[in-house]
mmCIF file of C-alpha atoms in Angstrom:
data_model
loop_
_atom_site.group_PDB
_atom_site.id
_atom_site.type_symbol
_atom_site.label_atom_id
_atom_site.label_comp_id
_atom_site.label_asym_id
_atom_site.label_seq_id
_atom_site.Cartn_x
_atom_site.Cartn_y
_atom_site.Cartn_z
ATOM 1 C CA MET J 296 -9.815 -2.328 16.441
ATOM 2 C CA LEU J 297 -10.177 0.020 13.962
ATOM 3 C CA ASN J 298 -13.700 -0.566 12.052
ATOM 4 C CA LEU J 299 -12.054 -0.105 8.470
ATOM 5 C CA THR J 300 -15.844 -0.851 7.157
ATOM 6 C CA LYS J 301 -16.258 2.723 8.215
ATOM 7 C CA CYS J 302 -13.909 3.990 5.664
ATOM 8 C CA GLN J 303 -14.992 6.988 3.527
ATOM 9 C CA PHE J 304 -13.654 9.369 0.736
ATOM 10 C CA VAL J 305 -12.064 12.470 1.666
ATOM 11 C CA LYS J 306 -9.948 13.944 -1.332
ATOM 12 C CA SER J 307 -6.904 13.067 -3.490
ATOM 13 C CA ALA J 308 -4.250 15.604 -3.901
ATOM 14 C CA ALA J 309 -0.744 15.834 -5.513
ATOM 15 C CA LYS J 310 0.845 18.558 -3.987
ATOM 16 C CA LYS J 311 2.541 18.487 -0.379
ATOM 17 C CA ASN J 312 0.267 21.692 0.667
ATOM 18 C CA ASP J 313 -2.729 19.584 0.029
ATOM 19 C CA PHE J 314 -2.159 16.345 1.605
ATOM 20 C CA LEU J 315 -3.968 15.685 4.952
ATOM 21 C CA ASN J 316 -1.559 15.459 8.292
ATOM 22 C CA ASP J 317 -4.018 16.290 10.791
ATOM 23 C CA LYS J 318 -4.411 12.232 11.888
ATOM 24 C CA LYS J 319 -2.284 9.141 11.797
ATOM 25 C CA GLN J 320 -1.919 7.536 8.059
ATOM 26 C CA VAL J 321 -1.068 4.074 6.825
ATOM 27 C CA VAL J 322 -0.093 4.404 3.105
ATOM 28 C CA PHE J 323 -0.507 1.675 0.379
ATOM 29 C CA LEU J 324 2.218 1.204 -2.359
ATOM 30 C CA GLY J 325 2.782 -1.205 -5.000
ATOM 31 C CA ARG J 326 3.669 -1.076 -8.851
ATOM 32 C CA SER J 327 0.707 -0.446 -11.099
ATOM 33 C CA ASN J 328 -1.726 -3.673 -11.206
ATOM 34 C CA VAL J 329 -0.068 -5.030 -8.570
ATOM 35 C CA GLY J 330 -3.843 -5.446 -6.677
ATOM 36 C CA LYS J 331 -3.519 -2.440 -4.763
ATOM 37 C CA SER J 332 -7.206 -1.068 -5.069
ATOM 38 C CA SER J 333 -8.796 -4.525 -4.939
ATOM 39 C CA LEU J 334 -7.146 -5.520 -1.783
ATOM 40 C CA ILE J 335 -8.145 -1.912 -0.231
ATOM 41 C CA ASN J 336 -11.557 -2.692 -1.223
ATOM 42 C CA ALA J 337 -11.499 -6.144 0.472
ATOM 43 C CA LEU J 338 -9.885 -4.361 3.376
ATOM 44 C CA VAL J 339 -13.010 -2.195 3.756
ATOM 45 C CA ASN J 340 -15.280 -4.451 2.485
ATOM 46 C CA ASN J 341 -16.383 -2.179 -0.203
ATOM 47 C CA LYS J 342 -16.012 -3.144 -3.940
ATOM 48 C CA LYS J 343 -16.628 0.591 -4.739
ATOM 49 C CA LEU J 344 -14.488 2.420 -2.644
ATOM 50 C CA ALA J 345 -10.829 2.799 -4.153
ATOM 51 C CA TYR J 346 -11.289 2.920 -8.487
ATOM 52 C CA VAL J 347 -10.115 -0.611 -10.048
ATOM 53 C CA SER J 348 -8.631 -0.265 -13.461
ATOM 54 C CA SER J 349 -7.103 -2.903 -15.703
ATOM 55 C CA THR J 350 -5.033 0.019 -17.166
ATOM 56 C CA PRO J 351 -1.758 0.443 -15.448
ATOM 57 C CA GLY J 352 -1.050 3.910 -14.333
ATOM 58 C CA ARG J 353 -4.588 5.093 -14.094
ATOM 59 C CA THR J 354 -4.512 6.260 -10.450
ATOM 60 C CA LYS J 355 -2.198 9.876 -10.475
ATOM 61 C CA LEU J 356 -3.020 11.053 -7.343
ATOM 62 C CA ILE J 357 -2.503 10.350 -3.523
ATOM 63 C CA SER J 358 -6.358 9.260 -2.240
ATOM 64 C CA PHE J 359 -6.999 10.086 1.672
ATOM 65 C CA PHE J 360 -9.897 7.952 3.074
ATOM 66 C CA SER J 361 -11.021 8.375 6.465
ATOM 67 C CA ILE J 362 -11.207 5.379 8.905
ATOM 68 C CA GLU J 363 -14.025 6.184 11.621
ATOM 69 C CA ASP J 364 -12.260 10.103 11.958
ATOM 70 C CA LYS J 365 -9.576 8.767 13.611
ATOM 71 C CA ALA J 366 -7.092 7.749 10.938
ATOM 72 C CA TYR J 367 -6.572 7.759 7.090
ATOM 73 C CA LEU J 368 -5.734 5.084 4.859
ATOM 74 C CA VAL J 369 -4.185 6.274 2.076
ATOM 75 C CA ASP J 370 -4.260 4.746 -1.684
ATOM 76 C CA ALA J 371 -0.744 5.944 -3.716
ATOM 77 C CA PRO J 372 -0.455 6.053 -7.516
ATOM 78 C CA GLY J 373 1.103 2.798 -8.745
ATOM 79 C CA TYR J 374 4.549 2.880 -9.616
ATOM 80 C CA GLY J 375 6.357 1.765 -12.831
ATOM 81 C CA TYR J 376 3.829 3.202 -15.313
ATOM 82 C CA PHE J 377 3.365 6.310 -13.600
ATOM 83 C CA LYS J 378 2.873 9.313 -16.193
ATOM 84 C CA ASP J 379 2.106 12.714 -15.914
ATOM 85 C CA GLY J 380 4.106 15.937 -17.309
ATOM 86 C CA ALA J 381 3.826 18.409 -14.381
ATOM 87 C CA LEU J 382 4.893 15.848 -11.505
ATOM 88 C CA ASP J 383 6.484 12.851 -11.552
ATOM 89 C CA PHE J 384 5.924 9.366 -8.917
ATOM 90 C CA GLU J 385 8.856 10.132 -7.319
ATOM 91 C CA ASP J 386 8.907 13.831 -6.311
ATOM 92 C CA MET J 387 5.166 13.396 -5.362
ATOM 93 C CA MET J 388 6.169 10.641 -3.158
ATOM 94 C CA LEU J 389 9.065 12.361 -1.234
ATOM 95 C CA ASP J 390 6.822 15.421 -0.597
ATOM 96 C CA TYR J 391 4.302 12.842 0.800
ATOM 97 C CA PHE J 392 6.988 11.045 2.730
ATOM 98 C CA SER J 393 8.251 14.401 3.988
ATOM 99 C CA LEU J 394 5.267 14.271 6.410
ATOM 100 C CA GLY J 395 7.305 11.926 8.615
ATOM 101 C CA ASN J 396 6.791 8.915 10.503
ATOM 102 C CA LYS J 397 4.934 10.592 13.025
ATOM 103 C CA VAL J 398 1.835 11.633 10.434
ATOM 104 C CA ILE J 399 2.864 8.310 8.490
ATOM 105 C CA SER J 400 2.544 5.381 10.942
ATOM 106 C CA LYS J 401 3.448 2.563 8.678
ATOM 107 C CA ALA J 402 3.466 1.880 4.653
ATOM 108 C CA TYR J 403 2.116 -1.143 3.091
ATOM 109 C CA VAL J 404 4.205 -2.363 0.308
ATOM 110 C CA LEU J 405 2.145 -4.507 -1.762
ATOM 111 C CA LEU J 406 4.387 -6.924 -4.071
ATOM 112 C CA ASP J 407 2.814 -9.477 -6.599
ATOM 113 C CA SER J 408 3.276 -12.873 -4.985
ATOM 114 C CA ARG J 409 3.960 -14.373 -8.519
ATOM 115 C CA ARG J 410 7.314 -12.436 -8.892
ATOM 116 C CA LEU J 411 10.134 -14.085 -7.165
ATOM 117 C CA GLU J 412 12.364 -11.111 -6.767
ATOM 118 C CA LEU J 413 11.675 -7.144 -6.162
ATOM 119 C CA SER J 414 11.994 -4.838 -9.236
ATOM 120 C CA ASN J 415 14.080 -1.682 -9.133
ATOM 121 C CA ASN J 416 10.986 0.473 -8.589
ATOM 122 C CA ASP J 417 10.202 -1.799 -5.415
ATOM 123 C CA LEU J 418 13.802 -1.386 -4.109
ATOM 124 C CA GLU J 419 13.620 2.351 -4.687
ATOM 125 C CA VAL J 420 10.469 2.701 -2.728
ATOM 126 C CA LEU J 421 11.880 0.656 0.398
ATOM 127 C CA ASN J 422 14.548 2.836 0.183
ATOM 128 C CA MET J 423 12.711 6.154 0.339
ATOM 129 C CA LEU J 424 10.750 4.371 3.309
ATOM 130 C CA LYS J 425 14.042 3.840 5.254
ATOM 131 C CA GLN J 426 15.154 7.035 4.169
ATOM 132 C CA TYR J 427 12.333 8.971 5.981
ATOM 133 C CA ASN J 428 12.245 6.297 8.795
ATOM 134 C CA ILE J 429 8.851 5.008 8.291
ATOM 135 C CA PRO J 430 7.939 1.544 8.815
ATOM 136 C CA TYR J 431 6.572 -0.467 6.605
ATOM 137 C CA THR J 432 5.498 -4.204 5.884
ATOM 138 C CA CYS J 433 5.361 -5.994 2.508
ATOM 139 C CA LEU J 434 1.884 -7.205 1.473
ATOM 140 C CA PHE J 435 2.274 -10.227 -1.129
ATOM 141 C CA THR J 436 -0.826 -9.831 -3.140
ATOM 142 C CA LYS J 437 -3.147 -12.422 -5.383
ATOM 143 C CA CYS J 438 -1.598 -15.631 -3.298
ATOM 144 C CA ASP J 439 -4.955 -17.148 -4.436
ATOM 145 C CA LYS J 440 -2.783 -17.947 -7.617
ATOM 146 C CA LEU J 441 -0.070 -19.882 -6.424
ATOM 147 C CA ASN J 442 -0.013 -23.472 -5.879
ATOM 148 C CA MET J 443 1.619 -25.213 -3.243
ATOM 149 C CA SER J 444 5.168 -25.576 -4.770
ATOM 150 C CA GLU J 445 4.889 -21.919 -6.001
ATOM 151 C CA ARG J 446 4.196 -20.685 -2.563
ATOM 152 C CA ALA J 447 7.521 -22.798 -1.386
ATOM 153 C CA LYS J 448 9.397 -20.761 -4.007
ATOM 154 C CA LEU J 449 7.819 -17.630 -2.800
ATOM 155 C CA ASN J 450 8.522 -18.752 0.729
ATOM 156 C CA ASN J 451 12.232 -19.562 -0.137
ATOM 157 C CA SER J 452 12.803 -16.164 -1.898
ATOM 158 C CA ILE J 453 11.598 -13.887 0.764
ATOM 159 C CA SER J 454 14.823 -14.259 2.971
ATOM 160 C CA SER J 455 16.728 -12.766 0.405
ATOM 161 C CA PHE J 456 14.378 -9.436 0.282
ATOM 162 C CA ASN J 457 15.895 -8.442 3.764
ATOM 163 C CA LEU J 458 12.443 -7.227 5.149
ATOM 164 C CA SER J 459 12.342 -4.844 8.122
ATOM 165 C CA SER J 460 9.143 -7.250 9.165
ATOM 166 C CA GLU J 461 7.370 -10.275 8.648
ATOM 167 C CA PRO J 462 5.523 -10.098 5.160
ATOM 168 C CA ILE J 463 1.414 -10.366 4.986
ATOM 169 C CA PHE J 464 0.302 -12.808 2.714
ATOM 170 C CA THR J 465 -3.118 -11.638 1.173
ATOM 171 C CA SER J 466 -5.585 -12.382 -1.552
ATOM 172 C CA SER J 467 -8.385 -10.004 -2.132
ATOM 173 C CA LYS J 468 -10.347 -12.863 -3.653
ATOM 174 C CA THR J 469 -10.366 -15.178 -1.232
ATOM 175 C CA GLY J 470 -10.085 -12.882 1.918
ATOM 176 C CA ASP J 471 -6.826 -14.487 2.844
ATOM 177 C CA GLY J 472 -4.416 -12.274 5.217
ATOM 178 C CA ILE J 473 -7.364 -9.297 5.442
ATOM 179 C CA MET J 474 -8.003 -9.842 9.015
ATOM 180 C CA GLU J 475 -4.375 -10.072 9.995
ATOM 181 C CA LEU J 476 -4.212 -6.591 7.925
ATOM 182 C CA ARG J 477 -7.001 -5.032 9.694
ATOM 183 C CA LYS J 478 -5.278 -5.686 13.032
ATOM 184 C CA ASP J 479 -2.238 -4.547 11.905
ATOM 185 C CA ILE J 480 -3.686 -1.395 10.637
ATOM 186 C CA SER J 481 -5.401 -0.970 14.223
ATOM 187 C CA LYS J 482 -2.106 -1.383 15.771
ATOM 188 C CA SER J 483 -0.244 0.657 13.626
ATOM 189 C CA VAL J 484 -2.454 4.087 14.292
ATOM 190 C CA GLN J 485 -2.652 4.035 18.134
#
């Protein structure tokens, strides 16, 4: 299994010519403030690797982190609040997804466990992944904030999402789902 604690920042980029493509990659996607940076930091056991902001739309570039010099963990900007005059989120992500599934081994789409439906932005991203034949797994974040009845409601609504694989339930606060996610990442980039 890859040692994700040996993850190091390499570069950030906004244009296709600047994207890294020399190793397999797993990319983390999700709306702004879904807990993407917090989950990445919990995953690599480093609270300072990915910048955590309370301001939506703070991340505007795609960031590449090397995992043991064998693969890249990729942090994409949050969608929904993305604001940039030169590039918009969709164009940048389409350029990135065009690297294809030989480079992008898997996408992890983060969804807030407290929301019982997919947003239009979530659906657009899932459709883009399908269009480029990029395998994906949905990660439900902030599961520590759910009580038993809320967790049951979430489980009931998941069947209506038509996901391509079983989701992983995570909490960056309690560590739930982190080991399962580490194993999935290692398997994805073999």
